């Protein structure tokens, strides 16, 4: 499928797949959305509530690497050890990442090399940058057997209309099983059927105010 680059409201770029009418990020701001949902309401909130100096994150859909980069920056600035595992079914090429030009909009210029490294590092192997552990697997999430347990899941699949199978019980149950007690599942999604499915699986749900242009988002917490 052909991807086109477009500018989101805050100036940061993203991809759109016309055939699916799907974007990789919110049209209201790719960077704004990632910082608000995954970093503020996900990572930062989990760290505050759990008072930990180490965190394990699983991301469904590495895509442009924006969430991974921001998570690394947050952890580095707050002296938190980060273990990051992500799966991606349709990896973007290095050429596509270059063309996107996300780096120009990323905070923390001192870490821009790390953004490149996220993309140039090998697939399906353990990678280290000092004490940051990073592994990306070129796999379909739905085929995944997750053996480890994570503190946070960044659930960043395409939307329900494009990928209903990613928002149903089978996919969400993989998430429930992959989380530790008190673990967070966080997403841009606010769909009622997804919320009900998360509840059925045993999650406690928070309906949070969304980033600009979005009324609500979902954060689900696995009970102790
Ligand atoms: C909405 S985009 C978000 C990408 C990324 N988080 C970012 O910030 O750029 C969804 C991503 O999930 C990937 N994806 C979709 N279905 C998948 C699946 N079944 N398994 C693994 N990755 C998948 C897509 O290829 C795409 O990169």
CSV table of C-alpha atoms and ligand atoms in Angstrom, one decimal:
chain,number,residue,atom,x,y,z
A,1,UNK,CA,0.0,0.0,0.0
A,2,UNK,CA,1.2,3.5,-0.9
A,3,UNK,CA,2.1,5.8,2.0
A,4,UNK,CA,2.1,9.6,1.6
A,5,UNK,CA,3.7,12.1,3.9
A,6,UNK,CA,1.6,14.9,5.4
A,7,UNK,CA,2.0,17.6,8.0
A,8,UNK,CA,-0.1,17.3,11.2
A,9,UNK,CA,-1.5,20.3,13.0
A,10,UNK,CA,1.6,20.8,15.3
A,11,UNK,CA,3.9,20.8,12.3
A,12,UNK,CA,5.3,17.3,12.9
A,13,UNK,CA,4.9,14.9,9.9
A,14,UNK,CA,3.2,11.5,9.6
A,15,UNK,CA,2.2,9.0,7.0
A,16,UNK,CA,-1.2,8.5,5.5
A,17,UNK,CA,-2.4,5.4,3.6
A,18,UNK,CA,-5.0,6.7,1.3
A,19,UNK,CA,-6.6,3.3,0.4
A,20,UNK,CA,-7.4,2.8,4.1
A,21,UNK,CA,-7.8,6.5,5.0
A,22,UNK,CA,-5.5,5.7,7.9
A,23,UNK,CA,-2.8,7.8,9.4
A,24,UNK,CA,0.1,6.7,11.5
A,25,UNK,CA,-0.7,9.5,14.0
A,26,UNK,CA,-3.4,12.0,14.8
A,27,UNK,CA,-4.0,14.7,12.2
A,28,UNK,CA,-4.2,17.1,15.1
A,29,UNK,CA,-0.5,16.6,15.9
A,30,UNK,CA,1.7,13.5,15.8
A,31,UNK,CA,4.2,14.7,18.4
A,32,UNK,CA,1.5,16.3,20.6
A,33,UNK,CA,-0.5,13.0,20.6
A,34,UNK,CA,2.5,10.8,21.3
A,35,UNK,CA,3.8,13.0,24.2
A,36,UNK,CA,0.3,13.3,25.8
A,37,UNK,CA,-1.0,9.8,25.4
A,38,UNK,CA,2.0,7.5,25.6
A,39,UNK,CA,4.4,9.6,27.7
A,40,UNK,CA,2.3,11.7,30.0
A,41,UNK,CA,-0.7,9.4,30.5
A,42,UNK,CA,1.2,6.2,30.0
A,43,UNK,CA,4.9,6.1,31.1
A,44,UNK,CA,5.0,9.2,33.4
A,45,UNK,CA,1.8,8.2,35.2
A,46,UNK,CA,2.9,4.6,35.7
A,47,UNK,CA,6.3,5.7,37.1
A,48,UNK,CA,4.6,8.1,39.5
A,49,UNK,CA,2.0,5.6,40.7
A,50,UNK,CA,4.5,2.7,41.0
A,51,UNK,CA,7.6,4.7,42.2
A,52,UNK,CA,10.0,2.5,40.1
A,53,UNK,CA,13.4,3.2,38.6
A,54,UNK,CA,13.1,0.5,35.9
A,55,UNK,CA,10.3,0.0,33.4
A,56,UNK,CA,9.5,-2.6,30.7
A,57,UNK,CA,7.4,-1.4,27.8
A,58,UNK,CA,5.9,-3.4,25.0
A,59,UNK,CA,4.7,-1.4,21.9
A,60,UNK,CA,2.3,-2.8,19.4
A,61,UNK,CA,3.5,-1.2,16.1
A,62,UNK,CA,6.9,0.5,16.0
A,63,UNK,CA,6.1,2.4,12.8
A,64,UNK,CA,8.1,5.6,12.8
A,65,UNK,CA,9.7,5.0,16.1
A,66,UNK,CA,8.3,8.2,17.6
A,67,UNK,CA,6.9,6.5,20.8
A,68,UNK,CA,10.1,4.5,21.4
A,69,UNK,CA,12.2,7.6,21.0
A,70,UNK,CA,10.1,9.7,23.4
A,71,UNK,CA,10.1,6.9,25.9
A,72,UNK,CA,13.9,6.7,25.8
A,73,UNK,CA,14.2,10.5,26.3
A,74,UNK,CA,11.8,10.5,29.2
A,75,UNK,CA,13.6,7.6,30.9
A,76,UNK,CA,17.1,9.1,30.2
A,77,UNK,CA,16.1,12.4,31.7
A,78,UNK,CA,14.5,10.8,34.8
A,79,UNK,CA,17.3,8.2,35.4
A,80,UNK,CA,15.0,5.3,34.7
A,81,UNK,CA,16.2,2.1,33.1
A,82,UNK,CA,14.2,1.2,30.1
A,83,UNK,CA,13.5,-2.2,28.5
A,84,UNK,CA,11.6,-1.7,25.2
A,85,UNK,CA,10.2,-4.5,23.1
A,86,UNK,CA,8.1,-3.8,20.0
A,87,UNK,CA,6.6,-5.7,17.1
A,88,UNK,CA,6.0,-4.4,13.6
A,89,UNK,CA,4.4,-6.3,10.8
A,90,UNK,CA,5.2,-3.8,8.0
A,91,UNK,CA,8.5,-2.2,8.8
A,92,UNK,CA,9.2,1.2,7.3
A,93,UNK,CA,12.3,1.4,5.2
A,94,UNK,CA,15.3,3.6,6.2
A,95,UNK,CA,14.5,5.6,3.0
A,96,UNK,CA,10.9,6.2,4.2
A,97,UNK,CA,12.1,7.3,7.6
A,98,UNK,CA,14.5,9.7,6.0
A,99,UNK,CA,11.8,11.1,3.7
A,100,UNK,CA,9.5,11.6,6.6
A,101,UNK,CA,11.9,13.9,8.3
A,102,UNK,CA,10.6,13.4,11.8
A,103,UNK,CA,13.9,14.2,13.3
A,104,UNK,CA,13.6,18.0,12.7
A,105,UNK,CA,10.6,18.0,15.0
A,106,UNK,CA,11.8,15.8,17.8
A,107,UNK,CA,12.7,17.2,21.2
A,108,UNK,CA,16.1,16.7,22.7
A,109,UNK,CA,18.5,17.2,19.7
A,110,UNK,CA,21.3,15.5,21.8
A,111,UNK,CA,19.4,12.2,21.3
A,112,UNK,CA,18.6,12.5,17.6
A,113,UNK,CA,21.3,9.9,16.9
A,114,UNK,CA,19.4,7.5,19.0
A,115,UNK,CA,16.4,8.0,16.7
A,116,UNK,CA,18.5,6.9,13.8
A,117,UNK,CA,19.8,4.0,15.8
A,118,UNK,CA,16.3,2.7,16.5
A,119,UNK,CA,15.9,2.3,12.8
A,120,UNK,CA,19.3,1.1,11.8
A,121,UNK,CA,19.6,-1.5,14.6
A,122,UNK,CA,19.0,-5.1,13.7
A,123,UNK,CA,15.6,-6.7,13.7
A,124,UNK,CA,14.9,-9.7,15.9
A,125,UNK,CA,17.9,-9.3,18.1
A,126,UNK,CA,18.7,-7.8,21.5
A,127,UNK,CA,20.1,-4.3,21.1
A,128,UNK,CA,21.7,-2.1,23.8
A,129,UNK,CA,22.4,1.6,24.0
A,130,UNK,CA,24.2,1.9,27.3
A,131,UNK,CA,21.6,0.4,29.7
A,132,UNK,CA,18.6,1.0,27.3
A,133,UNK,CA,17.5,-2.4,26.1
A,134,UNK,CA,15.7,-2.4,22.7
A,135,UNK,CA,14.3,-5.2,20.6
A,136,UNK,CA,12.1,-4.9,17.5
A,137,UNK,CA,10.6,-8.0,15.9
A,138,UNK,CA,9.3,-8.1,12.4
A,139,UNK,CA,6.2,-10.1,13.3
A,140,UNK,CA,2.4,-10.0,13.3
A,141,UNK,CA,1.2,-9.2,16.8
A,142,UNK,CA,-1.6,-11.7,16.5
A,143,UNK,CA,1.0,-14.6,16.0
A,144,UNK,CA,3.0,-13.5,19.0
A,145,UNK,CA,3.7,-15.6,22.0
A,146,UNK,CA,4.7,-13.2,24.7
A,147,UNK,CA,6.8,-14.9,27.4
A,148,UNK,CA,7.8,-11.9,29.4
A,149,UNK,CA,5.5,-9.6,31.3
A,150,UNK,CA,5.5,-5.9,30.8
A,151,UNK,CA,4.7,-2.8,32.9
A,152,UNK,CA,3.1,-0.8,30.1
A,153,UNK,CA,1.7,-1.6,26.7
A,154,UNK,CA,1.6,1.2,24.1
A,155,UNK,CA,-1.2,-0.1,21.9
A,156,UNK,CA,-0.9,1.8,18.7
A,157,UNK,CA,-2.5,-0.3,15.9
A,158,UNK,CA,-4.4,1.3,13.0
A,159,UNK,CA,-8.0,2.2,13.8
A,160,UNK,CA,-10.9,-0.1,14.2
A,161,UNK,CA,-12.3,0.5,10.7
A,162,UNK,CA,-9.0,-0.6,9.1
A,163,UNK,CA,-8.1,-3.4,11.5
A,164,UNK,CA,-11.1,-4.6,13.6
A,165,UNK,CA,-9.2,-7.8,14.5
A,166,UNK,CA,-6.7,-5.7,16.4
A,167,UNK,CA,-9.4,-4.3,18.7
A,168,UNK,CA,-11.2,-7.6,19.5
A,169,UNK,CA,-11.0,-10.0,22.4
A,170,UNK,CA,-8.2,-12.2,20.9
A,171,UNK,CA,-5.8,-9.3,20.5
A,172,UNK,CA,-6.7,-7.6,23.8
A,173,UNK,CA,-6.4,-10.9,25.7
A,174,UNK,CA,-2.8,-11.1,24.5
A,175,UNK,CA,-2.3,-7.7,26.1
A,176,UNK,CA,-3.9,-8.7,29.4
A,177,UNK,CA,-1.7,-11.8,29.7
A,178,UNK,CA,1.4,-9.8,28.8
A,179,UNK,CA,1.0,-7.3,31.5
A,180,UNK,CA,2.2,-7.4,35.1
A,181,UNK,CA,-0.2,-6.6,37.9
A,182,UNK,CA,-0.7,-2.8,38.0
A,183,UNK,CA,0.4,-2.7,34.4
A,184,UNK,CA,-1.0,-0.1,32.0
A,185,UNK,CA,-2.5,-0.7,28.6
A,186,UNK,CA,-2.7,2.7,26.9
A,187,UNK,CA,-4.0,3.7,23.5
A,188,UNK,CA,-5.5,6.6,21.5
A,189,UNK,CA,-8.7,4.5,21.2
A,190,UNK,CA,-11.9,5.4,22.9
A,191,UNK,CA,-14.3,3.0,21.3
A,192,UNK,CA,-17.1,1.7,23.5
A,193,UNK,CA,-16.7,-1.9,22.3
A,194,UNK,CA,-13.0,-1.9,23.1
A,195,UNK,CA,-13.7,-0.5,26.6
A,196,UNK,CA,-16.3,-3.2,27.3
A,197,UNK,CA,-13.9,-5.9,26.0
A,198,UNK,CA,-11.1,-4.6,28.2
A,199,UNK,CA,-13.5,-4.7,31.2
A,200,UNK,CA,-14.6,-8.2,30.4
A,201,UNK,CA,-11.0,-9.3,30.4
A,202,UNK,CA,-10.6,-8.0,33.9
A,203,UNK,CA,-9.0,-4.6,33.3
A,204,UNK,CA,-10.0,-1.5,35.3
A,205,UNK,CA,-10.6,1.3,32.8
A,206,UNK,CA,-9.9,5.0,33.0
A,207,UNK,CA,-11.5,7.2,30.5
A,208,UNK,CA,-9.1,10.1,30.2
A,209,UNK,CA,-9.4,13.4,28.4
A,210,UNK,CA,-7.9,13.1,25.0
A,211,UNK,CA,-5.2,15.2,23.3
A,212,UNK,CA,-6.3,18.1,21.1
A,213,UNK,CA,-9.1,17.1,18.7
A,214,UNK,CA,-10.0,14.0,20.7
A,215,UNK,CA,-12.6,13.9,23.5
A,216,UNK,CA,-11.4,10.7,25.3
A,217,UNK,CA,-8.8,8.1,25.3
A,218,UNK,CA,-8.6,4.7,27.2
A,219,UNK,CA,-6.2,3.6,29.8
A,220,UNK,CA,-6.7,0.1,31.2
A,221,UNK,CA,-5.0,-1.1,34.3
A,222,UNK,CA,-4.5,-4.7,35.2
A,223,UNK,CA,-5.6,-5.4,38.8
A,224,UNK,CA,-3.2,-6.7,41.4
B,1,LIG,C1,-1.1,3.8,13.8
B,1,LIG,S1,0.5,3.2,13.2
B,1,LIG,C2,1.5,3.7,14.6
B,1,LIG,C3,2.9,3.5,14.4
B,1,LIG,C4,3.9,3.9,15.5
B,1,LIG,N1,3.5,3.6,16.8
B,1,LIG,C5,4.4,5.3,15.3
B,1,LIG,O1,4.3,6.1,16.3
B,1,LIG,O2,4.8,5.7,14.2
B,1,LIG,C6,0.2,1.4,13.4
B,1,LIG,C7,1.4,0.6,13.3
B,1,LIG,O3,1.1,-0.8,13.6
B,1,LIG,C8,1.6,-1.7,12.7
B,1,LIG,N2,0.8,-2.9,12.7
B,1,LIG,C9,-0.5,-3.0,12.3
B,1,LIG,N3,-0.9,-4.2,12.4
B,1,LIG,C10,0.1,-4.9,13.0
B,1,LIG,C11,0.2,-6.3,13.5
B,1,LIG,N4,-0.8,-7.2,13.3
B,1,LIG,N5,1.4,-6.7,14.0
B,1,LIG,C12,2.4,-5.8,14.1
B,1,LIG,N6,2.3,-4.5,13.7
B,1,LIG,C13,1.2,-4.1,13.2
B,1,LIG,C14,1.6,-0.9,11.4
B,1,LIG,O4,2.4,-1.4,10.4
B,1,LIG,C15,2.0,0.5,11.8
B,1,LIG,O5,3.3,0.7,11.8
